[in-house]
Amino acid sequence: MFPEAARCVRSAGFGWSKAGLLAEVRPLTAHGSSSSSSSRRHFSLHRRLGGRVTLPKPRREKVHIPGLERVTYADRMHYVPGLAKPEKQLWKRDHSDPYRYSSPPLSEMPLLKEQPCYLFHQRSNALEGIKQALWLTKTKLIEGLPPQLLSLAQDPAHQIPDQDELVQNAIKHARFWDTTEPRPSQERYSKILLQNLLHLCASLQPSHPALGRRLLSEKYSLAATWNRGEDLFQIRGRNGLLCTSMDPLPVLSEAQQVEDTTEHTLETFYPVSPTIDLQQVNVYHQQKNSTGFREGYPYPHAHTLYFDDPNGPRCRLRPEQFLAKMVMFAFGNALARAYLQYGTEPLAQLERPVVVQVVGTNGRIFNFLAFQLNTTDLSEDSGVKNMVWLDEGSELYEYAKVRPLIKKKQVVVPPGLAGYNPETFRKFLSLYLHGAV
């Protein structure tokens, strides 16, 4: 509204309506204002814009009366005034199109069951972290990796020539040389660094022929089902990059150490439920167990599972939740393999335990894990427990800056790679060489 026009209207003695239009002429008082209460209205915009929110009207329910159908213009195939609009009929295809699939109602699904099933998948956020994963998998936690596993990469005969220099070049390639961006995304450089390190480890194949009996697999679907107490659990979906082998991994603990796990007491987190944050479904296969590969696959044994921490907007996990994810998927791969070898009947103790390794990284910090499945009888807390060795928070390097970090005109962090830790890559190489030395 223009202020000059408003003053002209006020001086002429006109009143202003609520809609902002000129209204009838009212006599002015001795002070030059109208005696009506409308003269106290302010010429502001907030009164006009601050209206009530109009809610959409609820749809009227259509009532169908038998023998009294509405006359529509469906037969004429064009609009006719006075005739009702025909109802839209659902068109069904003669063929099955996977991109146009519509699921039937829940009550008509053949896999509907009364007992719920709790799912763990890639985006599951375990509230209690690794404690919850240990309880769900009936596992005993051991800090640090086994000594016989760490000693594999200490021998110079099992190391790469110019190892430290090549690893630092792999880090620089992932952080500096792969892109022209001043700061590459974490999702990008973590995957590239993991591929570079695996490529370096594979260069030992001429001196270690057993490394040629392995293959990297990606985007395979895992499924494993087990009972824990009165609840039913499943691990389903795709997980990280998997290194499969023709030969199973050697057992990490002796039979006596496995027997000693019967005295271990699982840590509880009462009053939090173990099924918290797990997806609850009622449509599922009762016995869904699959390693993700067909029968006769030449590399059937899971060797090492590689995870890159997806620190993105779609799936953001805290460090404790990321460790729980590593434990759960290592357990799922081992359980699916044990079911294939020994059957789905619960066994108090396996004749030969199944071992699966996991490496998780965010591009700078590495977590190493070795899981040994000793039993498939997971319903009760008593008896033999599974075992997991965990080494978390190992930094491969401290800083990797394209530009220096300057605070108060002083260089706090210089550009380039700083704080390289060779011991972290030795652990990475030890897990890679396990079973080939």
Coordinates of C-alpha atoms in Angstrom, one line a residue:
M1 CA 0.0 0.0 0.0
F2 CA 1.3 3.5 -0.9
P3 CA 1.6 5.9 2.1
E4 CA 0.7 9.0 -0.1
A5 CA -2.5 7.4 -1.3
A6 CA -3.4 6.4 2.2
R7 CA -3.0 10.0 3.5
C8 CA -5.1 11.3 0.6
V9 CA -7.9 8.9 1.4
R10 CA -7.8 9.8 5.1
S11 CA -7.8 13.5 4.5
A12 CA -10.8 13.2 2.2
G13 CA -12.8 11.6 4.9
F14 CA -13.2 8.2 3.5
G15 CA -13.1 5.1 5.7
W16 CA -11.2 2.0 4.8
S17 CA -12.8 -1.4 4.8
K18 CA -11.3 -4.7 6.0
A19 CA -10.7 -5.9 2.5
G20 CA -8.7 -2.8 1.7
L21 CA -11.3 -1.1 -0.6
L22 CA -13.0 2.4 -0.3
A23 CA -16.2 2.3 1.8
E24 CA -18.9 4.8 2.5
V25 CA -18.1 8.5 3.4
R26 CA -18.3 9.1 7.2
P27 CA -18.4 12.5 8.8
L28 CA -15.3 13.7 10.6
T29 CA -15.2 14.8 14.2
A30 CA -13.7 18.0 15.5
H31 CA -10.3 16.4 15.8
G32 CA -10.4 15.4 12.1
S33 CA -11.2 11.7 12.7
S34 CA -14.2 9.5 12.1
S35 CA -16.4 8.8 15.1
S36 CA -16.8 5.2 14.0
S37 CA -14.6 2.4 15.5
S38 CA -13.3 1.6 12.0
S39 CA -11.2 4.8 12.1
R40 CA -8.9 3.1 14.6
R41 CA -7.9 0.5 12.1
H42 CA -4.2 0.5 11.1
F43 CA -3.0 0.4 7.5
S44 CA -0.7 -2.6 8.0
L45 CA -0.2 -5.8 6.1
H46 CA -0.1 -8.3 8.9
R47 CA -3.9 -8.2 9.3
R48 CA -4.4 -9.1 5.7
L49 CA -1.8 -11.9 5.6
G50 CA -2.5 -13.5 8.9
G51 CA -5.6 -15.3 7.9
R52 CA -6.7 -18.7 9.1
V53 CA -5.4 -21.8 7.5
T54 CA -8.0 -23.5 5.4
L55 CA -8.0 -27.2 5.9
P56 CA -8.9 -29.5 3.1
K57 CA -12.4 -30.9 3.2
P58 CA -12.7 -34.6 3.9
R59 CA -13.7 -36.7 1.0
R60 CA -17.3 -37.7 1.0
E61 CA -17.9 -41.4 1.2
K62 CA -19.5 -42.8 -1.9
V63 CA -22.6 -44.8 -1.1
H64 CA -23.5 -47.6 -3.6
I65 CA -27.2 -48.6 -3.6
P66 CA -28.0 -51.8 -5.4
G67 CA -30.2 -51.3 -8.4
L68 CA -29.7 -47.5 -8.4
E69 CA -26.6 -46.9 -10.5
R70 CA -25.5 -43.5 -11.7
V71 CA -25.9 -42.6 -15.4
T72 CA -22.4 -41.7 -16.7
Y73 CA -20.9 -40.8 -20.0
A74 CA -18.6 -43.7 -20.1
D75 CA -20.3 -45.3 -23.1
R76 CA -20.1 -42.1 -25.2
M77 CA -16.4 -41.7 -24.3
H78 CA -16.6 -38.0 -24.1
Y79 CA -17.9 -35.4 -21.6
V80 CA -21.6 -34.9 -21.7
P81 CA -23.2 -32.1 -19.6
G82 CA -25.7 -33.5 -17.1
L83 CA -24.2 -37.0 -16.9
A84 CA -22.1 -38.2 -14.1
K85 CA -18.3 -38.7 -14.3
P86 CA -17.5 -42.4 -14.7
E87 CA -15.5 -44.2 -12.0
K88 CA -11.9 -45.0 -12.8
Q89 CA -11.4 -48.8 -13.2
L90 CA -8.1 -50.5 -12.4
W91 CA -6.4 -51.8 -15.5
K92 CA -4.6 -55.1 -15.0
R93 CA -1.8 -56.2 -17.3
D94 CA -1.7 -59.6 -19.0
H95 CA 2.0 -60.0 -18.0
S96 CA 3.9 -59.4 -14.8
D97 CA 5.9 -56.2 -14.7
P98 CA 8.4 -56.0 -11.8
Y99 CA 8.5 -52.2 -12.1
R100 CA 4.7 -51.9 -11.7
Y101 CA 4.1 -54.4 -8.9
S102 CA 1.5 -53.6 -6.3
S103 CA 1.5 -55.8 -3.2
P104 CA -1.8 -57.4 -2.0
P105 CA -3.3 -56.5 1.3
L106 CA -1.5 -57.7 4.4
S107 CA -4.2 -60.2 5.3
E108 CA -3.9 -61.9 1.9
M109 CA -0.2 -62.5 1.9
P110 CA 0.8 -66.1 2.1
L111 CA 3.8 -65.5 4.3
L112 CA 1.8 -63.7 7.0
K113 CA 2.5 -65.0 10.5
E114 CA 1.4 -64.2 14.0
Q115 CA 4.8 -64.3 15.6
P116 CA 6.9 -61.2 14.7
C117 CA 10.4 -61.4 13.4
Y118 CA 13.1 -58.8 14.2
L119 CA 15.3 -57.8 11.3
F120 CA 18.9 -56.5 11.3
H121 CA 20.1 -54.9 8.1
Q122 CA 22.5 -52.3 6.8
R123 CA 20.6 -49.3 8.3
S124 CA 19.8 -50.8 11.7
N125 CA 20.9 -48.6 14.6
A126 CA 21.7 -50.7 17.6
L127 CA 20.9 -48.4 20.5
E128 CA 23.2 -50.2 23.0
G129 CA 25.9 -50.7 20.4
I130 CA 28.2 -53.6 20.7
K131 CA 26.7 -54.8 24.0
Q132 CA 23.4 -55.4 22.1
A133 CA 25.2 -57.2 19.3
L134 CA 27.0 -59.5 21.8
W135 CA 23.8 -60.5 23.5
L136 CA 21.9 -61.1 20.2
T137 CA 24.7 -63.4 18.9
K138 CA 25.6 -65.0 22.3
T139 CA 29.2 -63.9 22.0
K140 CA 32.1 -63.3 24.3
L141 CA 34.2 -60.2 23.6
I142 CA 38.0 -60.4 23.8
E143 CA 40.0 -57.1 23.5
G144 CA 42.7 -57.1 20.8
L145 CA 43.5 -59.5 18.0
P146 CA 44.9 -63.0 18.6
P147 CA 48.8 -63.0 18.8
Q148 CA 49.1 -65.7 16.1
L149 CA 47.2 -63.4 13.8
L150 CA 49.2 -60.3 14.5
S151 CA 52.5 -62.1 14.0
L152 CA 51.8 -62.8 10.3
A153 CA 52.8 -59.4 9.0
Q154 CA 55.8 -59.0 11.4
D155 CA 58.0 -61.3 9.3
P156 CA 59.9 -59.4 6.6
A157 CA 59.2 -62.3 4.2
H158 CA 55.5 -61.6 4.4
Q159 CA 55.8 -57.8 3.8
I160 CA 55.6 -55.8 0.6
P161 CA 58.9 -54.3 -0.8
D162 CA 58.9 -50.6 0.1
Q163 CA 55.8 -51.2 2.0
D164 CA 55.5 -47.9 4.0
E165 CA 56.2 -45.7 0.9
L166 CA 53.6 -47.5 -1.2
V167 CA 51.0 -47.2 1.5
Q168 CA 51.6 -43.5 1.9
N169 CA 51.3 -43.1 -1.9
A170 CA 47.9 -45.0 -1.7
I171 CA 46.7 -42.6 1.0
K172 CA 47.8 -39.6 -1.1
H173 CA 46.1 -41.0 -4.2
A174 CA 42.8 -41.3 -2.3
R175 CA 43.0 -37.9 -0.6
F176 CA 44.9 -35.7 -3.1
W177 CA 45.5 -37.2 -6.5
D178 CA 42.1 -38.7 -7.3
T179 CA 40.2 -35.5 -7.6
T180 CA 40.8 -31.7 -8.1
E181 CA 38.4 -30.8 -5.3
P182 CA 39.9 -29.0 -2.3
R183 CA 38.2 -31.5 0.0
P184 CA 36.9 -34.8 -1.4
S185 CA 33.9 -36.4 0.3
Q186 CA 34.5 -39.1 2.9
E187 CA 32.4 -41.6 1.0
R188 CA 34.7 -41.2 -2.0
Y189 CA 38.1 -41.4 -0.5
S190 CA 37.3 -44.2 1.9
K191 CA 36.3 -46.5 -0.9
I192 CA 39.3 -45.6 -3.0
L193 CA 41.7 -46.1 -0.1
L194 CA 40.3 -49.5 0.6
Q195 CA 40.7 -50.5 -3.0
N196 CA 44.3 -49.3 -3.0
L197 CA 45.2 -51.2 0.1
L198 CA 43.6 -54.4 -1.3
H199 CA 45.6 -53.9 -4.5
L200 CA 48.8 -53.6 -2.5
C201 CA 48.1 -56.8 -0.6
A202 CA 47.3 -58.7 -3.8
S203 CA 50.7 -57.9 -5.1
L204 CA 52.1 -60.6 -2.7
Q205 CA 50.4 -63.3 -4.8
P206 CA 53.6 -64.4 -6.6
S207 CA 55.3 -65.2 -3.3
H208 CA 52.1 -66.5 -1.7
P209 CA 50.2 -68.7 -4.3
A210 CA 47.3 -69.4 -1.9
L211 CA 46.2 -65.8 -2.4
G212 CA 45.1 -66.8 -5.9
R213 CA 42.3 -69.0 -4.4
R214 CA 40.3 -65.9 -3.4
L215 CA 37.8 -63.6 -5.0
L216 CA 36.2 -60.3 -4.1
S217 CA 32.4 -60.2 -4.2
E218 CA 30.0 -57.3 -3.9
K219 CA 26.3 -56.7 -3.8
Y220 CA 25.4 -60.2 -2.6
S221 CA 22.4 -60.8 -0.4
L222 CA 22.8 -62.5 2.9
A223 CA 20.1 -64.2 5.0
A224 CA 20.4 -66.0 8.4
T225 CA 17.6 -66.9 10.9
W226 CA 18.0 -67.8 14.6
N227 CA 16.0 -67.9 17.8
R228 CA 17.2 -66.0 20.9
G229 CA 14.9 -66.8 23.8
E230 CA 11.3 -66.6 22.6
D231 CA 12.1 -64.1 19.8
L232 CA 12.9 -64.8 16.2
F233 CA 15.7 -62.8 14.5
Q234 CA 17.0 -62.5 11.0
I235 CA 19.9 -60.8 9.3
R236 CA 19.0 -59.9 5.7
G237 CA 20.2 -57.7 2.9
R238 CA 23.4 -56.6 1.2
N239 CA 26.5 -55.9 3.2
G240 CA 30.0 -54.7 2.3
L241 CA 32.8 -56.0 0.0
L242 CA 33.4 -59.7 0.8
C243 CA 36.6 -61.6 0.1
T244 CA 35.6 -65.3 -0.4
S245 CA 38.0 -68.2 -0.5
M246 CA 38.1 -71.8 -1.6
D247 CA 39.4 -72.8 1.8
P248 CA 38.0 -72.0 5.3
L249 CA 39.9 -69.9 7.7
P250 CA 41.9 -71.7 10.4
V251 CA 40.4 -71.9 13.9
L252 CA 41.7 -69.1 16.2
S253 CA 41.1 -70.8 19.6
E254 CA 41.7 -74.3 20.9
A255 CA 39.0 -76.7 22.1
Q256 CA 39.8 -75.9 25.7
Q257 CA 39.4 -72.2 25.3
V258 CA 36.0 -72.9 23.6
E259 CA 34.9 -75.0 26.6
D260 CA 35.9 -72.2 29.0
T261 CA 33.4 -69.9 27.4
T262 CA 30.6 -71.8 29.2
E263 CA 31.5 -69.9 32.4
H264 CA 31.2 -66.5 30.7
T265 CA 28.1 -64.5 31.7
L266 CA 26.5 -62.3 29.0
E267 CA 26.2 -58.7 29.9
T268 CA 22.6 -57.4 29.9
F269 CA 21.3 -53.9 29.5
Y270 CA 18.0 -54.0 31.4
P271 CA 15.5 -52.2 31.2
V272 CA 16.3 -51.7 27.5
S273 CA 14.8 -54.4 25.3
P274 CA 17.3 -56.4 23.1
T275 CA 14.9 -55.8 20.1
I276 CA 14.9 -52.0 20.4
D277 CA 15.6 -50.3 17.1
L278 CA 15.2 -53.5 15.1
Q279 CA 12.6 -53.6 12.3
Q280 CA 9.6 -55.8 13.3
V281 CA 7.8 -57.6 10.5
N282 CA 5.1 -60.3 10.3
V283 CA 5.6 -61.3 6.6
Y284 CA 8.8 -63.4 6.3
H285 CA 10.1 -66.8 5.5
Q286 CA 10.3 -69.1 8.5
Q287 CA 13.7 -70.5 7.6
K288 CA 15.5 -68.0 5.4
N289 CA 19.2 -68.9 5.3
S290 CA 21.4 -68.1 2.3
T291 CA 25.1 -67.3 2.0
G292 CA 24.3 -65.2 -1.1
F293 CA 25.9 -67.7 -3.6
R294 CA 24.5 -70.6 -5.5
E295 CA 25.3 -74.2 -4.9
G296 CA 28.6 -75.2 -6.5
Y297 CA 30.2 -71.7 -6.2
P298 CA 34.0 -72.3 -6.3
Y299 CA 34.7 -69.7 -3.5
P300 CA 32.1 -70.7 -0.9
H301 CA 33.9 -69.7 2.3
A302 CA 33.7 -66.1 3.7
H303 CA 37.2 -64.8 4.5
T304 CA 37.1 -61.1 5.2
L305 CA 34.3 -58.6 5.1
Y306 CA 35.2 -55.0 4.3
F307 CA 33.0 -52.1 5.5
D308 CA 33.4 -48.4 4.7
D309 CA 31.6 -46.3 7.2
P310 CA 28.7 -44.6 5.4
N311 CA 28.9 -41.3 7.2
G312 CA 26.2 -39.7 4.9
P313 CA 22.8 -38.2 5.3
R314 CA 21.0 -41.4 4.3
C315 CA 22.8 -43.7 6.8
R316 CA 24.7 -42.2 9.7
L317 CA 26.0 -44.5 12.4
R318 CA 27.9 -43.7 15.6
P319 CA 31.1 -45.6 16.3
E320 CA 29.3 -48.0 18.7
Q321 CA 26.6 -48.7 16.2
F322 CA 29.2 -49.3 13.5
L323 CA 31.0 -51.8 15.6
A324 CA 27.7 -53.6 16.3
K325 CA 27.0 -53.7 12.6
M326 CA 30.4 -55.4 12.0
V327 CA 29.7 -58.0 14.7
M328 CA 26.2 -58.8 13.4
F329 CA 27.2 -59.3 9.8
A330 CA 30.3 -61.4 10.7
F331 CA 27.9 -63.5 12.7
G332 CA 25.4 -63.7 9.9
N333 CA 28.0 -64.9 7.3
A334 CA 29.3 -67.5 9.7
L335 CA 25.9 -68.7 10.7
A336 CA 24.7 -69.0 7.1
R337 CA 27.8 -71.1 6.3
A338 CA 27.3 -73.3 9.4
Y339 CA 23.7 -74.0 8.5
L340 CA 24.9 -75.1 5.0
Q341 CA 27.5 -77.4 6.5
Y342 CA 25.8 -78.8 9.6
G343 CA 22.1 -78.2 9.0
T344 CA 19.7 -75.9 10.6
E345 CA 19.2 -78.0 13.8
P346 CA 20.8 -76.2 16.8
L347 CA 24.1 -77.7 17.8
A348 CA 25.6 -77.1 21.2
Q349 CA 29.2 -77.1 19.8
L350 CA 30.3 -77.2 16.2
E351 CA 32.8 -79.9 15.2
R352 CA 34.9 -77.2 13.4
P353 CA 34.1 -73.6 14.3
V354 CA 33.5 -71.1 11.5
V355 CA 35.8 -68.0 11.4
V356 CA 35.0 -64.8 9.6
Q357 CA 37.0 -61.5 9.7
V358 CA 35.8 -57.9 9.3
V359 CA 37.6 -54.7 8.5
G360 CA 35.7 -51.4 9.0
T361 CA 37.1 -48.0 8.1
N362 CA 36.0 -44.4 7.5
G363 CA 39.1 -43.6 5.4
R364 CA 41.3 -42.8 8.3
I365 CA 40.4 -44.9 11.4
F366 CA 40.4 -48.7 11.0
N367 CA 38.5 -51.3 13.1
F368 CA 39.6 -55.0 12.9
L369 CA 37.5 -57.9 14.1
A370 CA 37.7 -61.7 14.0
F371 CA 34.6 -63.7 14.8
Q372 CA 34.5 -67.4 15.6
L373 CA 31.2 -69.2 15.6
N374 CA 31.3 -72.1 18.1
T375 CA 27.6 -72.9 18.5
T376 CA 24.3 -72.6 16.7
D377 CA 22.3 -73.2 19.9
L378 CA 21.5 -69.6 20.6
S379 CA 18.2 -69.7 22.4
E380 CA 19.6 -70.0 26.0
D381 CA 22.3 -68.0 27.7
S382 CA 24.0 -71.1 29.1
G383 CA 26.4 -73.4 27.3
V384 CA 29.2 -72.6 24.9
K385 CA 29.5 -69.0 23.6
N386 CA 30.8 -67.6 20.4
M387 CA 34.0 -65.6 20.4
V388 CA 35.0 -62.2 18.9
W389 CA 38.3 -60.4 18.9
L390 CA 38.1 -56.7 18.5
D391 CA 40.8 -54.1 17.8
E392 CA 39.1 -50.7 17.4
G393 CA 40.3 -47.1 16.7
S394 CA 43.6 -47.7 14.9
E395 CA 44.6 -44.6 13.0
L396 CA 46.3 -45.1 9.6
Y397 CA 47.3 -41.4 9.5
E398 CA 46.6 -38.3 11.5
Y399 CA 46.1 -35.6 8.9
A400 CA 45.8 -35.3 5.2
K401 CA 45.3 -31.7 4.2
V402 CA 45.3 -30.2 0.7
R403 CA 45.6 -26.7 2.3
P404 CA 47.3 -25.9 5.6
L405 CA 45.1 -25.2 8.6
I406 CA 45.9 -21.7 9.9
K407 CA 44.8 -20.2 13.2
K408 CA 45.8 -16.8 14.5
K409 CA 48.3 -16.5 11.6
Q410 CA 50.1 -19.7 12.6
V411 CA 50.2 -22.9 10.7
V412 CA 48.5 -25.5 13.0
V413 CA 48.4 -28.4 10.5
P414 CA 50.8 -28.3 7.5
P415 CA 49.6 -29.4 4.1
G416 CA 50.1 -33.0 2.9
L417 CA 50.1 -36.3 4.8
A418 CA 51.1 -36.3 8.5
G419 CA 51.2 -38.8 11.3
Y420 CA 51.4 -42.0 9.3
N421 CA 51.1 -45.1 11.5
P422 CA 52.7 -48.3 9.8
E423 CA 51.3 -50.6 12.5
T424 CA 47.8 -50.1 11.3
F425 CA 48.6 -51.4 7.8
R426 CA 50.4 -54.4 9.3
K427 CA 47.2 -55.4 11.0
F428 CA 45.4 -55.0 7.7
L429 CA 47.9 -57.1 6.0
S430 CA 47.8 -59.8 8.8
L431 CA 44.1 -60.3 8.3
Y432 CA 44.6 -60.5 4.5
L433 CA 47.4 -63.1 4.8
H434 CA 45.5 -65.2 7.3
G435 CA 45.0 -68.6 5.8
A436 CA 47.6 -68.1 3.1
V437 CA 50.7 -68.4 5.2

